[in-house]
Tab-separated table of C-alpha atoms in Angstrom:
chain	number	residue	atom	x	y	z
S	20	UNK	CA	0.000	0.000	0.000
S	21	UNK	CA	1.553	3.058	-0.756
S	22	UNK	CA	2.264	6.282	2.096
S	23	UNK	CA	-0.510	8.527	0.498
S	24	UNK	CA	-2.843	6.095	0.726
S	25	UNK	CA	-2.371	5.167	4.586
S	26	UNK	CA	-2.116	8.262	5.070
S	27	UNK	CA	-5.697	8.897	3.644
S	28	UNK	CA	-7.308	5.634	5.435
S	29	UNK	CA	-5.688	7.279	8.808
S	30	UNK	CA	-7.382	10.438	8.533
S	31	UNK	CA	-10.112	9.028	7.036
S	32	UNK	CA	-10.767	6.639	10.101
S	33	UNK	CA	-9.695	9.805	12.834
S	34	UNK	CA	-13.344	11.614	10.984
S	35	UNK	CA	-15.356	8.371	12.364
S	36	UNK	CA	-13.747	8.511	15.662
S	37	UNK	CA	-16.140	10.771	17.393
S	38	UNK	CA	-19.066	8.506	16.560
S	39	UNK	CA	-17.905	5.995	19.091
S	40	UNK	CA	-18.078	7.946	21.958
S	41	UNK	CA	-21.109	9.703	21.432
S	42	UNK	CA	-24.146	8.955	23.782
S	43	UNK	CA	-24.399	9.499	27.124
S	44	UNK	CA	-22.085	10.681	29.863
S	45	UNK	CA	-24.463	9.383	32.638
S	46	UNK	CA	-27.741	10.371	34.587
S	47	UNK	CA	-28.329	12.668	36.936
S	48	UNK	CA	-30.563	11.459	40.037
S	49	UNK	CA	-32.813	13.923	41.614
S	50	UNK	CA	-34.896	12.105	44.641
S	51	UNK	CA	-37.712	14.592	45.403
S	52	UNK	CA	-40.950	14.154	47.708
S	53	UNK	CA	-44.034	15.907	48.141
S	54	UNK	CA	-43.734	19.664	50.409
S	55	UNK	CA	-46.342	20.873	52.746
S	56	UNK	CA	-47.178	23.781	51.113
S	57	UNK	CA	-46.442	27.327	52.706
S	58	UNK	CA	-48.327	30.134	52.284
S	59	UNK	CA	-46.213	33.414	50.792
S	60	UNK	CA	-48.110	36.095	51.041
S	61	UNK	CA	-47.916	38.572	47.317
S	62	UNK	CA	-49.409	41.371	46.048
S	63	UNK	CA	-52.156	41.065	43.424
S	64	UNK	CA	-51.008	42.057	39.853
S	65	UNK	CA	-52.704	45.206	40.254
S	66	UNK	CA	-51.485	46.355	43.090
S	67	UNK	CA	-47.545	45.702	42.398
S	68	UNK	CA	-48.444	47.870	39.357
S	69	UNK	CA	-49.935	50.562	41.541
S	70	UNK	CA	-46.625	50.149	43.389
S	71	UNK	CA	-44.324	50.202	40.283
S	72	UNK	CA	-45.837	53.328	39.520
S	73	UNK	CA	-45.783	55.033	42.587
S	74	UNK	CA	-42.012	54.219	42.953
S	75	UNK	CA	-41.725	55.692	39.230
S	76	UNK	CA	-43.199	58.506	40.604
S	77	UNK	CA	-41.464	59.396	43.404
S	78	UNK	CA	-38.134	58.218	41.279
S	79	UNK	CA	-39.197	61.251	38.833
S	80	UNK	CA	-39.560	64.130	41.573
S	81	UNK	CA	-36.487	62.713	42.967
S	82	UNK	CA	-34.216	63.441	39.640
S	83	UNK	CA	-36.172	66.532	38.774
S	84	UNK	CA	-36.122	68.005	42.327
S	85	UNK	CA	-32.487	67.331	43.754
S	86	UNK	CA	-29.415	69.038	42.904
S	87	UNK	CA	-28.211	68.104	39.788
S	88	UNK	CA	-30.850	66.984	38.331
S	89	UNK	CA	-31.852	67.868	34.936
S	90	UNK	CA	-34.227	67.520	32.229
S	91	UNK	CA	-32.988	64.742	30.525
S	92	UNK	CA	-32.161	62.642	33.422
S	93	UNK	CA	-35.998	62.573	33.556
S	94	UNK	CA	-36.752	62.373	29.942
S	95	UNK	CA	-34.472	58.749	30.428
S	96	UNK	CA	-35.892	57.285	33.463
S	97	UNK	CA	-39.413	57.840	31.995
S	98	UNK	CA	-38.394	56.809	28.619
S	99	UNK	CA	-36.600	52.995	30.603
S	100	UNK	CA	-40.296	53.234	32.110
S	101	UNK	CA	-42.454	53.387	28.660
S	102	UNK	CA	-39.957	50.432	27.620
S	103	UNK	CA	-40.518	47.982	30.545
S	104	UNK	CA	-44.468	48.421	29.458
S	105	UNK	CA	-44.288	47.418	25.710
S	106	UNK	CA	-45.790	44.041	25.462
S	107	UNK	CA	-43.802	41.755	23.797
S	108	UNK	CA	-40.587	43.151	24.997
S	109	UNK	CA	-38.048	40.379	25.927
S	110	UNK	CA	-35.608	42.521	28.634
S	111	UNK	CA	-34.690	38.827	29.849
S	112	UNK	CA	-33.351	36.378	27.213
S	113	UNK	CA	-34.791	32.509	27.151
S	114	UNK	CA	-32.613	29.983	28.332
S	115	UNK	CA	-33.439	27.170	26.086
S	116	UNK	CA	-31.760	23.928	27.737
S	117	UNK	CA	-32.741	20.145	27.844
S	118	UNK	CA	-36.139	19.955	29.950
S	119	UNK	CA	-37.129	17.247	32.581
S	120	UNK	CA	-39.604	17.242	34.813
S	121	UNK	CA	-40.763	16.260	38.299
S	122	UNK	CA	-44.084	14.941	37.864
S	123	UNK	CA	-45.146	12.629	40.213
S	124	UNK	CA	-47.121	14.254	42.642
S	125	UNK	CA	-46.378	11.582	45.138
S	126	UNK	CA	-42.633	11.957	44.562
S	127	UNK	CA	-40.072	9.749	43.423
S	128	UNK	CA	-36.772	9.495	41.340
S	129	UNK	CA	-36.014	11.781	38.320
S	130	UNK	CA	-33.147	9.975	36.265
S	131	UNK	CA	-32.120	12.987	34.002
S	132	UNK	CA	-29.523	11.674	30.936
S	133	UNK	CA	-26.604	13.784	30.338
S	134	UNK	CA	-25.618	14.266	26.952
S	135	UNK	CA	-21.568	13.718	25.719
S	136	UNK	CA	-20.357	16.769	25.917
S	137	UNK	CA	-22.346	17.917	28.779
S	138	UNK	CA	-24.440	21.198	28.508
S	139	UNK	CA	-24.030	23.395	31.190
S	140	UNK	CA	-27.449	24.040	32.034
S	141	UNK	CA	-30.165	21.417	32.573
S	142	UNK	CA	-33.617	22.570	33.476
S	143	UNK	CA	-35.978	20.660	36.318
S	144	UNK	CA	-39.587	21.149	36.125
S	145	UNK	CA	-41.884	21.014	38.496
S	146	UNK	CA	-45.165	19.825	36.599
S	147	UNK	CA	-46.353	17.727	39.367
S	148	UNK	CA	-49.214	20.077	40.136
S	149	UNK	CA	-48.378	20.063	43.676
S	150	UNK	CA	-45.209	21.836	45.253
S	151	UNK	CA	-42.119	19.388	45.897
S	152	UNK	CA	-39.043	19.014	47.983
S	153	UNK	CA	-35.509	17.736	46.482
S	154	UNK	CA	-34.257	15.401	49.005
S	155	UNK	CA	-31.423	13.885	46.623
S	156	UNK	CA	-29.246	15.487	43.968
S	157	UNK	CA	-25.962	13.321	42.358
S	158	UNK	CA	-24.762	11.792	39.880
S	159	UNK	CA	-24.256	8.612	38.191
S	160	UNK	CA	-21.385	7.795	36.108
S	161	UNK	CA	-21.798	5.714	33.171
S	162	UNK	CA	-18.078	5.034	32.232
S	163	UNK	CA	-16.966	8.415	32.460
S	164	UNK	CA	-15.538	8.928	36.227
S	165	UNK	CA	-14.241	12.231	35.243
S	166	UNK	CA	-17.791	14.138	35.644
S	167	UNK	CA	-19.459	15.504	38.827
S	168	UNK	CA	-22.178	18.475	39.505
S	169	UNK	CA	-21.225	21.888	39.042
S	170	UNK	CA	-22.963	25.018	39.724
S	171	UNK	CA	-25.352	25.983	36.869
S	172	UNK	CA	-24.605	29.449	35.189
S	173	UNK	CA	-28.442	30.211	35.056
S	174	UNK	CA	-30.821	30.409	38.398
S	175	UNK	CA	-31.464	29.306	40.668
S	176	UNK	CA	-29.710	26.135	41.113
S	177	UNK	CA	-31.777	22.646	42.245
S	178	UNK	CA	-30.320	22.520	45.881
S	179	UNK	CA	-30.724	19.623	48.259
S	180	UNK	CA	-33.748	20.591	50.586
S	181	UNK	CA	-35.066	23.305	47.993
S	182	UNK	CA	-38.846	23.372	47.845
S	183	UNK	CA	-39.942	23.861	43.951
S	184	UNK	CA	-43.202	24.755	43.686
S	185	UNK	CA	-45.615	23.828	40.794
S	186	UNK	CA	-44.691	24.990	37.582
S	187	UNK	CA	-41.538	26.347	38.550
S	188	UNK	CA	-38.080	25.310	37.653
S	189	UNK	CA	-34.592	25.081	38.505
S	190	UNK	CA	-30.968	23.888	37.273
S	191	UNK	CA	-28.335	21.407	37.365
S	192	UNK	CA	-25.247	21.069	35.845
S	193	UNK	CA	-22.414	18.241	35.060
S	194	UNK	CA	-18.695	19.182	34.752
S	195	UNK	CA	-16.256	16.778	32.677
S	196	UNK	CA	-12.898	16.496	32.489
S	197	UNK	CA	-9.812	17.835	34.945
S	198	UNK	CA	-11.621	19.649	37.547
């Protein structure tokens, strides 16, 4: 066989390489349990915008009043107020990330796959209907030892003892590698 031509089947076989250790880099186990729920006492939707407005308000008479202050100071903080009310507006960005979701309302186990590489943020639902309490968070090697949990870079973070309620959601992340 000639140089060129191992040379070819080498690099050739290095582009098929990656297929073999694609798949999963194990599951994450989150144990979780039924919580007694706890009342949190809110403000109606109409009155925190009665409140958002009377702290604009008193925000406005505060630029235009002290020291300093000028026209166009209030021109901006009026103008950041007209933008928090157009509908449709997206001041926070969607974290799109690989869904699961606690939804047992007696409790139970929540095996969660993590994909090879892993992604650093994996969202936990709570679609249970019911609030729930994490009693268990770790993680299960499946042939790669070199992975644990890490802190999520979005919040908040699934925490051991953290009560999610319904339809809310949190994070958990894997680390790989030299950590």
């Amino acid at each position: 066989m000639k140089p060129i031509m191992r040379l070819m089947l080498a690099l050739t076989g290095l582009f098929f390489v990656g297929n073999v250790f694609a798949g999963d880099s194990g599951t994450i186990e989150i144990t979780y349990s039924p919580a007694a729920a706890t009342a949190v006492p809110t403000l109606s939707d109409f009155m925190l915008i009665i409140t958002g407005l009377l702290m604009a308000g008193i925000a406005f008479r505060l630029i235009r009043n002290t020291s300093g202050g000028s026209p166009l100071a209030s021109i901006v903080a009026l103008a950041l107020l007209g933008a928090t009310m157009i509908p449709g507006y997206d001041f926070l960005k969607t974290a799109y990330a690989q869904a699961a979701g606690l939804s047992n309302p007696a409790g139970g186990v929540l095996n969660i796959p993590v994909p090879n590489p892993p992604t650093d943020n994996i969202q936990v639902d709570n679609t249970s209907g019911v609030p729930q309490r994490i009693n268990d968070i770790r993680y299960v090697p499946d042939g790669n030892t070199s992975c644990q949990l890490d802190t999520p870079s979005t919040t908040p973070e699934c925490t051991i003892g953290m009560i999610l309620p319904n339809t809310s959601t949190c994070y958990v992340a894997v680390i790989c590698g030299d950590v």
